Coordinates of C-alpha atoms in Angstrom, one line a residue:
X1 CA -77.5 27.6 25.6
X2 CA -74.2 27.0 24.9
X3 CA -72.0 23.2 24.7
X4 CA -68.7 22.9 24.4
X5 CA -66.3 20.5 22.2
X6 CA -63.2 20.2 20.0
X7 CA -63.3 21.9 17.4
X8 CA -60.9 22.0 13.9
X9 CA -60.8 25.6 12.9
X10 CA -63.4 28.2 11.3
X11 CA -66.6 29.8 12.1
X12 CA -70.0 29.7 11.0
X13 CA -73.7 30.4 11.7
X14 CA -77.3 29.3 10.5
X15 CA -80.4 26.8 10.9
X16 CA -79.3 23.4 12.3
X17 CA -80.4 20.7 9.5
X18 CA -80.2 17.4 12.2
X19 CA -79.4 14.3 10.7
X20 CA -80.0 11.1 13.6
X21 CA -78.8 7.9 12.1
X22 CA -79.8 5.0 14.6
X23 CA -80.0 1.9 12.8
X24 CA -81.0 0.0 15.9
X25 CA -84.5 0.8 16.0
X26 CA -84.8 -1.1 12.6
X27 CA -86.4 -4.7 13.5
X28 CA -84.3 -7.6 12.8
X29 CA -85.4 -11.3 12.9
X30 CA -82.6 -13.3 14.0
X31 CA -82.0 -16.9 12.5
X32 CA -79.6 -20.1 13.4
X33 CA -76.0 -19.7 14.0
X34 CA -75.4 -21.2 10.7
X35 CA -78.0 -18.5 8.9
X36 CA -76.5 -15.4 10.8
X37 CA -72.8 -16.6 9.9
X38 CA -74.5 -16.1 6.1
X39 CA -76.1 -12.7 6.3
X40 CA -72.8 -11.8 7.6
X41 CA -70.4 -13.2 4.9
X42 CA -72.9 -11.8 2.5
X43 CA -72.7 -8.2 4.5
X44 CA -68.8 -8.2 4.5
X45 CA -68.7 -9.0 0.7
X46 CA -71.0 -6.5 -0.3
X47 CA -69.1 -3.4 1.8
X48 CA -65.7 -5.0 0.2
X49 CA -67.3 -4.6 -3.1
X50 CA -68.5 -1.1 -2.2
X51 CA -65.0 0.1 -0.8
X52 CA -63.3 -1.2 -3.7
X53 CA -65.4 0.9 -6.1
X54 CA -64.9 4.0 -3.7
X55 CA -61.0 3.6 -2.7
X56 CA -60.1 5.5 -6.1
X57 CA -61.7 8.9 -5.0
X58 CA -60.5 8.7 -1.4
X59 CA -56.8 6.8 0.0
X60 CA -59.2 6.6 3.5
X61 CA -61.4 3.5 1.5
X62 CA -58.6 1.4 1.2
X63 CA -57.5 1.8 4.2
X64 CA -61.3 0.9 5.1
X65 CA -61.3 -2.4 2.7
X66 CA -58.1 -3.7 4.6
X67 CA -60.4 -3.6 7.5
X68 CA -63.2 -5.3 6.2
X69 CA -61.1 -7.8 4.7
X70 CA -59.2 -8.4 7.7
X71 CA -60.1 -12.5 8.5
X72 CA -59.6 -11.1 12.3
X73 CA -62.9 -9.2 12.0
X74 CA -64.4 -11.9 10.8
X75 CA -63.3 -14.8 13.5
X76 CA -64.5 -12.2 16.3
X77 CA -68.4 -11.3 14.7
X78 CA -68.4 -15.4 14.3
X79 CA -67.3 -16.0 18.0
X80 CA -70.0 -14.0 19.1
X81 CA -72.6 -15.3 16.8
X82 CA -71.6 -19.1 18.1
X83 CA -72.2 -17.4 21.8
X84 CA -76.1 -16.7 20.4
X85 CA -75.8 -13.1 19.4
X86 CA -77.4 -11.8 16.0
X87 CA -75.4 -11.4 13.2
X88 CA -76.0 -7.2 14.2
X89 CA -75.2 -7.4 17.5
X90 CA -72.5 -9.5 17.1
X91 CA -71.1 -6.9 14.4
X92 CA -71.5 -4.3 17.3
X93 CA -69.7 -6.6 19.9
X94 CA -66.4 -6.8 17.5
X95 CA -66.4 -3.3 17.0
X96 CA -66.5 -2.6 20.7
X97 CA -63.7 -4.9 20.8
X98 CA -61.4 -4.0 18.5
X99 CA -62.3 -0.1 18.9
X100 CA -60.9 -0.4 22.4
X101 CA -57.6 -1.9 21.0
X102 CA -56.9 1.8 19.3
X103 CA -58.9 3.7 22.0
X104 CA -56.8 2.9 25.3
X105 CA -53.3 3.9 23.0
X106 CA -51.9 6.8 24.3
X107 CA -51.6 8.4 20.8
X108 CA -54.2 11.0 19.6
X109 CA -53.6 10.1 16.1
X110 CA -54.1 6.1 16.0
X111 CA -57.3 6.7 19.1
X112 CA -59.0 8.1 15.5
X113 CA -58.6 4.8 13.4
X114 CA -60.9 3.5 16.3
X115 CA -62.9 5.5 14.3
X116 CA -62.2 3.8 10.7
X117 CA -63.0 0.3 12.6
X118 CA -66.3 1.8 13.9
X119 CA -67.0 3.3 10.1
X120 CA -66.6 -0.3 8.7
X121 CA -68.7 -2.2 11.1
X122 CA -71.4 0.3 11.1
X123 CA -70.9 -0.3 7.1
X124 CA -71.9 -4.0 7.1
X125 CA -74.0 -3.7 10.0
X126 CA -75.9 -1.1 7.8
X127 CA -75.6 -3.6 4.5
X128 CA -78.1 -6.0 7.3
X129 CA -80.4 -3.5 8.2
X130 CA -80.6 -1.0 5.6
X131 CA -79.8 -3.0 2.5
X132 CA -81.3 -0.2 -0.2
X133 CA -78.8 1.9 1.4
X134 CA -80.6 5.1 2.2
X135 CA -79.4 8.7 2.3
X136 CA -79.6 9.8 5.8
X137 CA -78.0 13.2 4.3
X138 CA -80.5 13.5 1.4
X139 CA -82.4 16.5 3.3
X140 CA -79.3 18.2 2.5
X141 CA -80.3 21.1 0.0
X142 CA -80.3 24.3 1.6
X143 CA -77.3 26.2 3.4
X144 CA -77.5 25.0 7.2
X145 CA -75.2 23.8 10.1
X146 CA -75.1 19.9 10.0
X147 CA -75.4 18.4 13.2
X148 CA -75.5 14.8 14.0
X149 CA -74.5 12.0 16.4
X150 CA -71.0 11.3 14.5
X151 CA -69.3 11.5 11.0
X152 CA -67.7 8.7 9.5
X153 CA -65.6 9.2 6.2
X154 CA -68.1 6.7 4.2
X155 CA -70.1 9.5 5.1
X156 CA -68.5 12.1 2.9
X157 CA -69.9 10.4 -0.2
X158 CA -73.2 11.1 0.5
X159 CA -73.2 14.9 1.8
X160 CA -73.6 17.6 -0.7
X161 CA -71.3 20.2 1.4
X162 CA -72.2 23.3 -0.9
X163 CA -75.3 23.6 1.3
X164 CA -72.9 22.8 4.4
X165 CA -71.9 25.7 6.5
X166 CA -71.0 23.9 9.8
X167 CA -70.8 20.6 11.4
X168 CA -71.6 20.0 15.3
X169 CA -71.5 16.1 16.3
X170 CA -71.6 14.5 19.4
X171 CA -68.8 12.0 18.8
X172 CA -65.7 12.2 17.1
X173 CA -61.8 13.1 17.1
X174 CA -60.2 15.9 15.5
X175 CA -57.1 13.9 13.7
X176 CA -59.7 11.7 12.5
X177 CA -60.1 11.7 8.4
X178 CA -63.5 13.6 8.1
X179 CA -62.1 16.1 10.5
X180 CA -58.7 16.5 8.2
X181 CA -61.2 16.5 5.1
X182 CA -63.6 18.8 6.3
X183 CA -60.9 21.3 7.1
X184 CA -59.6 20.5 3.8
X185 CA -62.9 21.6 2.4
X186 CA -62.7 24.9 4.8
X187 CA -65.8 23.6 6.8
X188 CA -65.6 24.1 10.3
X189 CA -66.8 20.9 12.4
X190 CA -67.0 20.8 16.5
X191 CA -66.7 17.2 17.6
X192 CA -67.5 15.7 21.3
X193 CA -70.3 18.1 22.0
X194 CA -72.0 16.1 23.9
X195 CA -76.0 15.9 24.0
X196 CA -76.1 18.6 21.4
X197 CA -78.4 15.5 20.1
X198 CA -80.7 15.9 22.6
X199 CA -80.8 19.9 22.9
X200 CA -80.3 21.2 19.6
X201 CA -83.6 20.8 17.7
X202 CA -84.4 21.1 13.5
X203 CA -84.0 24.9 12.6
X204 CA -82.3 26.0 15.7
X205 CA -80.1 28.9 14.8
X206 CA -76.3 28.3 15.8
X207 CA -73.4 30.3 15.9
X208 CA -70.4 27.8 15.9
X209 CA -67.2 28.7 17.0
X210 CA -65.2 25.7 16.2
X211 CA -61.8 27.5 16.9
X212 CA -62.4 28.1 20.2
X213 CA -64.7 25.0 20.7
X214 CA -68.4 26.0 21.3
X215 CA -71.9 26.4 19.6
X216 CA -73.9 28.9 20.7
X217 CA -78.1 27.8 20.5
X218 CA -80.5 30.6 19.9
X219 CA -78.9 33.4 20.7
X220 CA -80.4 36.8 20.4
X221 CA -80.3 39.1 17.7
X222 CA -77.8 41.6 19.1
X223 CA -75.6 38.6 19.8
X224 CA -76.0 36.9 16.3
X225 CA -74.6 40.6 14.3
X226 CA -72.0 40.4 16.3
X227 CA -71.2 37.2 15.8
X228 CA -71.5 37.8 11.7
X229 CA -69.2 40.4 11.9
X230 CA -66.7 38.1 13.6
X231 CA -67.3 35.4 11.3
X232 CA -66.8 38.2 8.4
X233 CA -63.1 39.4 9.4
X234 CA -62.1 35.5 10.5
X235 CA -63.4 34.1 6.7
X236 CA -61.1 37.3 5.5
X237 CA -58.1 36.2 7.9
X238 CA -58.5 32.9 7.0
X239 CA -58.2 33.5 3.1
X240 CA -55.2 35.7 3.9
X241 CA -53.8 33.0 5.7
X242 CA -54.1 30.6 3.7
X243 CA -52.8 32.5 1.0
X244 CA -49.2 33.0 2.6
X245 CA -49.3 29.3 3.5
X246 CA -46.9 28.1 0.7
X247 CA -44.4 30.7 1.7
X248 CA -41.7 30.8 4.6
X249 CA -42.6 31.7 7.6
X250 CA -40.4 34.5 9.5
X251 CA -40.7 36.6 13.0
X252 CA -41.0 40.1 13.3
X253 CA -37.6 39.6 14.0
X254 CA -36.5 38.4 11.1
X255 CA -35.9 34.7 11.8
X256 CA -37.3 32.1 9.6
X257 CA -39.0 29.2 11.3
X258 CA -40.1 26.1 9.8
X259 CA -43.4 24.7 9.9
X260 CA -43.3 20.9 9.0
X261 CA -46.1 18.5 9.0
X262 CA -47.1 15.9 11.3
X263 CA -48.5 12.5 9.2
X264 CA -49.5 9.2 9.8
X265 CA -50.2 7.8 6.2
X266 CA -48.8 8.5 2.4
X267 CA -52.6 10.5 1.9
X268 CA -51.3 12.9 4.8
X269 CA -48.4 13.2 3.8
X270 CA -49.8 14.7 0.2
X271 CA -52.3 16.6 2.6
X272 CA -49.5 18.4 4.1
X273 CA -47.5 18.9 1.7
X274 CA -50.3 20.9 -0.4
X275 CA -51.1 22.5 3.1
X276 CA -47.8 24.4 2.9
X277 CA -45.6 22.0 4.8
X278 CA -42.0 22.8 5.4
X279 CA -41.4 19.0 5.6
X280 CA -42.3 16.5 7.4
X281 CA -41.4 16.6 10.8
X282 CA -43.2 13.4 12.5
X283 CA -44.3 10.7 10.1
X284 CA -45.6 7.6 12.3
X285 CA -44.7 4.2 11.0
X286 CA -47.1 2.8 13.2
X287 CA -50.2 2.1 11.0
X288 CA -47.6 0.2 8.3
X289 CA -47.8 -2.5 11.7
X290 CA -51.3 -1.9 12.9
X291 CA -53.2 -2.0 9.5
X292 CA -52.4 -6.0 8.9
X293 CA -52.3 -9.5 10.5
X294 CA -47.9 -9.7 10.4
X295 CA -44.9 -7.8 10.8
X296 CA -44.6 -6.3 7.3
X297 CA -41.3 -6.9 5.5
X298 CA -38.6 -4.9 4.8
X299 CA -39.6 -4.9 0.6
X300 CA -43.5 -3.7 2.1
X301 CA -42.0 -1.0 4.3
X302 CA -39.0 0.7 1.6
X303 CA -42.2 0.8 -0.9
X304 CA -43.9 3.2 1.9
X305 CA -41.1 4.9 2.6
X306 CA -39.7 5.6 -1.0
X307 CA -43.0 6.9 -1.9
X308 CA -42.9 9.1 0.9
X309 CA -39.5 10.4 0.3
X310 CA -40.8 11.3 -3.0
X311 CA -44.0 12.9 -2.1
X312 CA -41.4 15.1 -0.2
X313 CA -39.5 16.1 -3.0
X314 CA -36.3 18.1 -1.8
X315 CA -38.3 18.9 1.9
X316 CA -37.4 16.5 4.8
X317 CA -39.1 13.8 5.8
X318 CA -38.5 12.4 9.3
X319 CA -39.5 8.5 9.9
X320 CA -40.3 7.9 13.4
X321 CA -39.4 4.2 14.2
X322 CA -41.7 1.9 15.5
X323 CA -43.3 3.6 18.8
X324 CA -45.2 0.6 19.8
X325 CA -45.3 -1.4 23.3
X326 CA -47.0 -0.7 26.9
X327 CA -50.2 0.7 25.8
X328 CA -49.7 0.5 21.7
X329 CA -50.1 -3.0 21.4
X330 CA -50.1 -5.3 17.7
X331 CA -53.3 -7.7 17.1
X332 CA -50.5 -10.6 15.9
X333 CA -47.7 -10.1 18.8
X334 CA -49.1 -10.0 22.5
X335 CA -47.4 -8.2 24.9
X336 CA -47.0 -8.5 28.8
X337 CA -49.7 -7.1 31.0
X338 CA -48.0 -4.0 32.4
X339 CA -49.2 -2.4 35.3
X340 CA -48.2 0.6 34.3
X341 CA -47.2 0.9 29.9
X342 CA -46.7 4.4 30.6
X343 CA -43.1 3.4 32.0
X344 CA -43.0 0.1 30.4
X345 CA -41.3 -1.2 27.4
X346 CA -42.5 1.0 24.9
X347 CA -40.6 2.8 22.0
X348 CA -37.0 1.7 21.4
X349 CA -37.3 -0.5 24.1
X350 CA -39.5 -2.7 22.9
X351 CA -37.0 -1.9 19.5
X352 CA -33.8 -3.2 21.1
X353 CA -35.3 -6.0 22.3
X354 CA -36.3 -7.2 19.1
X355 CA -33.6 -6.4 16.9
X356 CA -34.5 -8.6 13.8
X357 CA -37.5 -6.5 13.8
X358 CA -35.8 -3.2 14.0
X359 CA -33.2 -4.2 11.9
X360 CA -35.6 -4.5 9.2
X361 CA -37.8 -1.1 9.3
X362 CA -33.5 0.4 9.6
X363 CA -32.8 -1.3 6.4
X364 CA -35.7 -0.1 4.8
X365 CA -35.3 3.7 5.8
X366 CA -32.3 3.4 4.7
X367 CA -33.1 2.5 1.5
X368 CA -35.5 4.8 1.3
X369 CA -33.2 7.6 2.1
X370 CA -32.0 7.5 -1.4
X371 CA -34.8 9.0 -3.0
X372 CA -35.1 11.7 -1.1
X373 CA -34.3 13.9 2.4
X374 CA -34.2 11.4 5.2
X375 CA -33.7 11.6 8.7
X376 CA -34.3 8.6 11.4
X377 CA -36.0 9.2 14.6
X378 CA -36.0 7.2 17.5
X379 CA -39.0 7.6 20.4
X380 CA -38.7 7.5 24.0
X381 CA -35.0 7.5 24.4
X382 CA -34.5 7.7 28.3
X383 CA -30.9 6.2 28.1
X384 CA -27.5 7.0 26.6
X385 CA -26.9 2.8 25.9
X386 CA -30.2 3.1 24.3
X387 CA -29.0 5.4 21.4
X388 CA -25.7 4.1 21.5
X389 CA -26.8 0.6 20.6
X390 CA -29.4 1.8 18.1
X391 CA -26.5 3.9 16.0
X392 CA -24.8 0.9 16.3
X393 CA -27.4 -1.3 14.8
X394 CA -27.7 1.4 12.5
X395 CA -23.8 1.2 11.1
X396 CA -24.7 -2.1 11.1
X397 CA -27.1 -2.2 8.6
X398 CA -25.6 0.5 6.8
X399 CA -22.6 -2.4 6.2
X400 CA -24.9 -5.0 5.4
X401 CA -26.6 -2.6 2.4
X402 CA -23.4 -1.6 0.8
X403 CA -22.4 -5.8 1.1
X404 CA -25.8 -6.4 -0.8
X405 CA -25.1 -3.3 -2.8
X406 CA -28.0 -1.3 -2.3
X407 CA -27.8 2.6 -2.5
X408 CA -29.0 4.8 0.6
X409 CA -27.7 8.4 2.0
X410 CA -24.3 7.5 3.8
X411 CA -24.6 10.8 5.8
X412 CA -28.4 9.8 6.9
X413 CA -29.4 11.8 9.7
X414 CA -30.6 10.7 13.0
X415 CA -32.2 12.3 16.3
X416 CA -34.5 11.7 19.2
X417 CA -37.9 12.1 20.2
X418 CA -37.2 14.4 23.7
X419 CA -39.9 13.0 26.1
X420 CA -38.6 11.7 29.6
X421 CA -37.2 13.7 32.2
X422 CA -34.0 12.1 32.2
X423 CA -33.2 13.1 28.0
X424 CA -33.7 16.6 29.8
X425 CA -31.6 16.5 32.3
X426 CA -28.5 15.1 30.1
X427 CA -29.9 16.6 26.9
X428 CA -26.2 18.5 26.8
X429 CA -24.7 14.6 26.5
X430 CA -27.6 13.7 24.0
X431 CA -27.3 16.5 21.7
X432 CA -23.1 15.6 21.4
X433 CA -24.2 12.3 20.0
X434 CA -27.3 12.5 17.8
X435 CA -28.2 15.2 15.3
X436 CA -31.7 16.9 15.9
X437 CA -34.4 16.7 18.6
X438 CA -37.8 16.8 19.0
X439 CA -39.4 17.5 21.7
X440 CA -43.1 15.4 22.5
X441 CA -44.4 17.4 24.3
X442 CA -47.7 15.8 25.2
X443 CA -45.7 12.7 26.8
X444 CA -43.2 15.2 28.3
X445 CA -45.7 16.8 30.2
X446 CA -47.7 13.6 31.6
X447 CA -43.5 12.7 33.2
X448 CA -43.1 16.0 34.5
X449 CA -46.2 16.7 36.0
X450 CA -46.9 13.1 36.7
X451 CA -50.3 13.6 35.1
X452 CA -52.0 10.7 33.2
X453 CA -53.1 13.0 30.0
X454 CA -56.0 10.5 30.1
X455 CA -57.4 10.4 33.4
X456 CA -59.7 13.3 33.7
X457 CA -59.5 13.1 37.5
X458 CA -55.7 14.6 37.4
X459 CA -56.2 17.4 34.3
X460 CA -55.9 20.2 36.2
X461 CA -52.4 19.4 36.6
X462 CA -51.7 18.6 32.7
X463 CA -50.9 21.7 31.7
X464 CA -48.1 21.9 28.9
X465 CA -47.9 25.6 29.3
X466 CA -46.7 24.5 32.8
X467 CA -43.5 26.9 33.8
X468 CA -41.9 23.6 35.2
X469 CA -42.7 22.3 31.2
X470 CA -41.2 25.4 29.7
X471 CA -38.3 25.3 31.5
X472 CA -37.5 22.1 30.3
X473 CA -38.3 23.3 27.1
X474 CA -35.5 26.1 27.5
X475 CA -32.3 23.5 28.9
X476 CA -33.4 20.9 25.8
X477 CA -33.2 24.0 23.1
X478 CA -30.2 25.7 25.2
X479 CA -28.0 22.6 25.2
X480 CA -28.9 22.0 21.3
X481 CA -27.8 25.2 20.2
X482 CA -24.8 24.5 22.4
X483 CA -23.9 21.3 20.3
X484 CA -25.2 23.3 16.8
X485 CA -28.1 20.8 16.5
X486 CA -31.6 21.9 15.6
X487 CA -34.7 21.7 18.0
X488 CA -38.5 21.3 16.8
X489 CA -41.6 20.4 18.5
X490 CA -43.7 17.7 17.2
X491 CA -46.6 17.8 20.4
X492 CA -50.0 19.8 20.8
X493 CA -48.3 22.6 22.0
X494 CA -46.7 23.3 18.8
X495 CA -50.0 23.9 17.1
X496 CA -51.4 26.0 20.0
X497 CA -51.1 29.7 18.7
X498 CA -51.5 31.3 21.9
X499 CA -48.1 29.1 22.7
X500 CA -46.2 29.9 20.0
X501 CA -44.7 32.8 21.2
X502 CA -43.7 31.2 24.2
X503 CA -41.9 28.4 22.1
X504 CA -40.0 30.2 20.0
X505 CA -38.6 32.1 23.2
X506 CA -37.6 29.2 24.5
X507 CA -35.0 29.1 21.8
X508 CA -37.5 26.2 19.5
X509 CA -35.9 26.1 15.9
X510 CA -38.8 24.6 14.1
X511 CA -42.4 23.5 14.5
X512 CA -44.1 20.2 13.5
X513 CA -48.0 20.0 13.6
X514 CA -51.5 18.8 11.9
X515 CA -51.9 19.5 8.2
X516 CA -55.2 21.5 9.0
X517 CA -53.0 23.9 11.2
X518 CA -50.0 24.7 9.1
X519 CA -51.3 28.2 7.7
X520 CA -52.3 29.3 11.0
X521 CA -49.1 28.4 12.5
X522 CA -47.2 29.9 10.6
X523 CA -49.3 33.6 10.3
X524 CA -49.0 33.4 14.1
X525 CA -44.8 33.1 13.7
X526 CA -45.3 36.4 11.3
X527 CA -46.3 38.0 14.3
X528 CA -44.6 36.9 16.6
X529 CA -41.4 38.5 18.1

């Protein structure tokens, strides 16, 4: 039997070791309002007190402590314990809540900090029920393939991965933190398989495939040599790989592509950056708004950035402005109901409308831009006016900066994100005014095809490999070149290797993908033409 998922990269094979952790079995006795609101406060102080002592070993637990601490999370478990819940299920309830803030935004990236808001209410759930805090990994001491229902990064702690070959769970996302660290780690992990709870069974013998997304159960013997012999020559690629990852890549052809690293946080940016990363060719500003209860000022977002710019030495960094409205919406600002925030005000709309916001994150990449190799990009540009007034605001801060005499790169550069149909079709009158693009192409698609990239009903006609896509592709890269401006891709595609080829035809100037990816990526552009 065989079950499919999404896998990070790697192979493996050997006796499943599975690990269920269901704390809702465990009985609970459930007291006043008043008595549940103090097993709770109790709960949330003790995970606080537990991140705190962890968040020096990994950046991910203070991240995690911001949660916890968050009064929101709080005010939600209490509004369900005044509607009669237990202090558990009213834990669960606000997780469900505030899980499907970050599951229903269209961004693969913050859909996994779902998964850090699930981690820290299972936490202090798990401070209720299970308050001697046992192992559910302690089994753990003999080489198998970990399988499980999900891994959360509290998690990590508590996993002794020399023994661990392989990871299969049934949840899960692949730019979530366990899946960056257990790639880190060179562990390959399959997520989404779903029921391989029910069907895999202690001592099974797998062969995961977590490249290409499967694990086989019981397979025969014939099968599993093959398999070992496969997994031999991929572990010997792999270290080859991995090797060259710190150097340029260039074609067969002899042209030098960079490979620049998509990030979402300061820790991936570090994670990149040791991964072999060109650069940084997508960092998302986003979590600096999503991981508190305000706007953060312009002092709180420079510090970011100017430790970003450093962790970047001499390499770019590109600082994606604020891609939030439609379906990326902020706890503390509540947007319209749209019936449709795929074609709503999203991006540097919902930028332009609220300049003295805008103005602010401007003023502190500018600042920023001092200590290092900055550029400014600007997402889901579908109008000339829109990147007129936005350079405009830009000079405009610029003035204000040198009036309050604080130092930033005069010559900042700045370019657009390329993902509506109508940035294609004038991309020769774009490219005359801005200087780089990059291309999206995961939103690109979904306009093109007119394809939700959520809705599993239309998938069939997703397809980024789509010669309508690529064509598009081709005019944005053809009327760059024509206006001497550099073209990357920042989307999936750019990390598929059987795609590469077909990018860099297209006339793409540089890549921009998952830290996890970057020495693959670039071994596939050393053979490619």
């Amino acid at each position: 039997m065989t079950f499919r998922g999404t896998g990070t990269c790697g192979m493996a094979l050997g006796e499943a070791l599975v690990v269920k952790k269901n704390l809702d079995k465990v009985s609970y006795q459930k007291g006043s309002p008043d008595e549940e609101m103090r097993v709770v406060t109790q709960a949330l102080q003790d995970t606080k007190d537990l991140l705190l002592s962890k968040s020096h070993d990994e950046a991910v637990f203070s991240a995690h402590f911001e949660i916890a601490d968050d009064p929101e999370l709080q005010e939600a478990i209490e509004a369900y314990i005044h509607d009669g819940m237990s202090a558990p299920d009213a834990i669960d309830a606000a997780m469900i809540d505030i899980e499907g803030l970050f599951r229903n935004i269209d961004d693969e990236y913050l859909q996994a900090r779902a998964d850090d808001v699930r981690d820290v209410c299972l936490q202090i759930k798990d401070s209720i029920l299970n308050p001697s805090r046992q192992n559910p990994f302690q089994d753990i001491n003999q080489p198998c393939v970990l399988v499980t229902d999900e891994l959360l990064p509290s998690d990590i702690s508590l996993i002794n991965f020399e023994y661990v070959q392989g990871i299969v769970t049934a949840k899960g996302n692949r730019t979530s933190h366990v899946c960056i660290i257990t790639a880190n780690k060179g562990i390959p992990m399959l997520v989404n398989a779903a029921h391989c709870m029910e069907e895999i069974k202690q001592g099974d013998y797998l062969c995961l495939n977590a490249s290409e997304g499967w694990v086989q159960i019981n397979p025969d013997e014939e099968s599993i040599n093959h398999f070992r012999k496969q997994t031999e020559l991929h572990s010997f690629q792999l270290r080859e790989m991995n090797g060259c990852a710190m150097q340029s890549a260039t074609t067969v052809s002899g042209k030098t592509v960079p490979v620049m690293g998509n990030a979402g946080s300061l820790d991936d940016i570090k994670t990149a950056v040791l991964s072999g990363a060109d650069g940084i060719g997508l960092f998302r500003s986003e979590f600096l708004f999503m991981q508190r209860d305000g706007f953060p000022d312009e002092e709180t977002q420079f510090q970011v950035y100017e430790e970003a710019a450093r962790l970047c030495g001499e390499k770019t960094l590109t600082i994606r402005t604020l891609d939030i409205g439609g379906d990326k919406s902020l706890p503390y600002m509540p947007l319209p109901k749209e019936e449709n925030p795929f074609l709503g005000q999203r991006g540097i709309r919902f930028c332009l409308a609220n300049t003295t916001l805008f103005k602010t994150q401007i003023r502190a990449i500018l600042r920023a831009s001092h200590w290092g190799n900055v550029q400014i990009m600007l997402p889901f540009i579908s109008d000339i006016s829109e990147l007129e007034k936005t350079l405009a605001l830009i000079e405009e801060c610029k003035k204000e900066l040198e009036e309050q005499h604080f130092a930033f790169d005069a010559g900042i550069k700045t370019g657009i994100m390329v993902e509506t149909p109508s940035v294609v079709l004038l991309a020769s009158e774009f490219a005359s005014r801005t200087d780089f693009f990059s291309i999206g192409t995961n939103d690109l698609t979904q306009y093109i095809m007119v394809a939700d990239r959520g809705n599993a009903e239309v998938s069939e006609y997703y397809v980024q490999t789509h010669p309508a896509v690529l064509r598009a592709i081709e005019h944005v890269a053809e009327a760059a070149h024509k206006h001497h401006i550099p073209v990357s891709v920042c989307g999936e595609l750019a990390s598929d290797p059987e795609s590469i080829q077909l990018l860099l035809k297209a006339g793409i100037d540089k890549l921009s993908v998952n830290a996890s990816a970057i020495a693959l990526v670039k071994d596939r552009i050393r053979h490619s033409h």
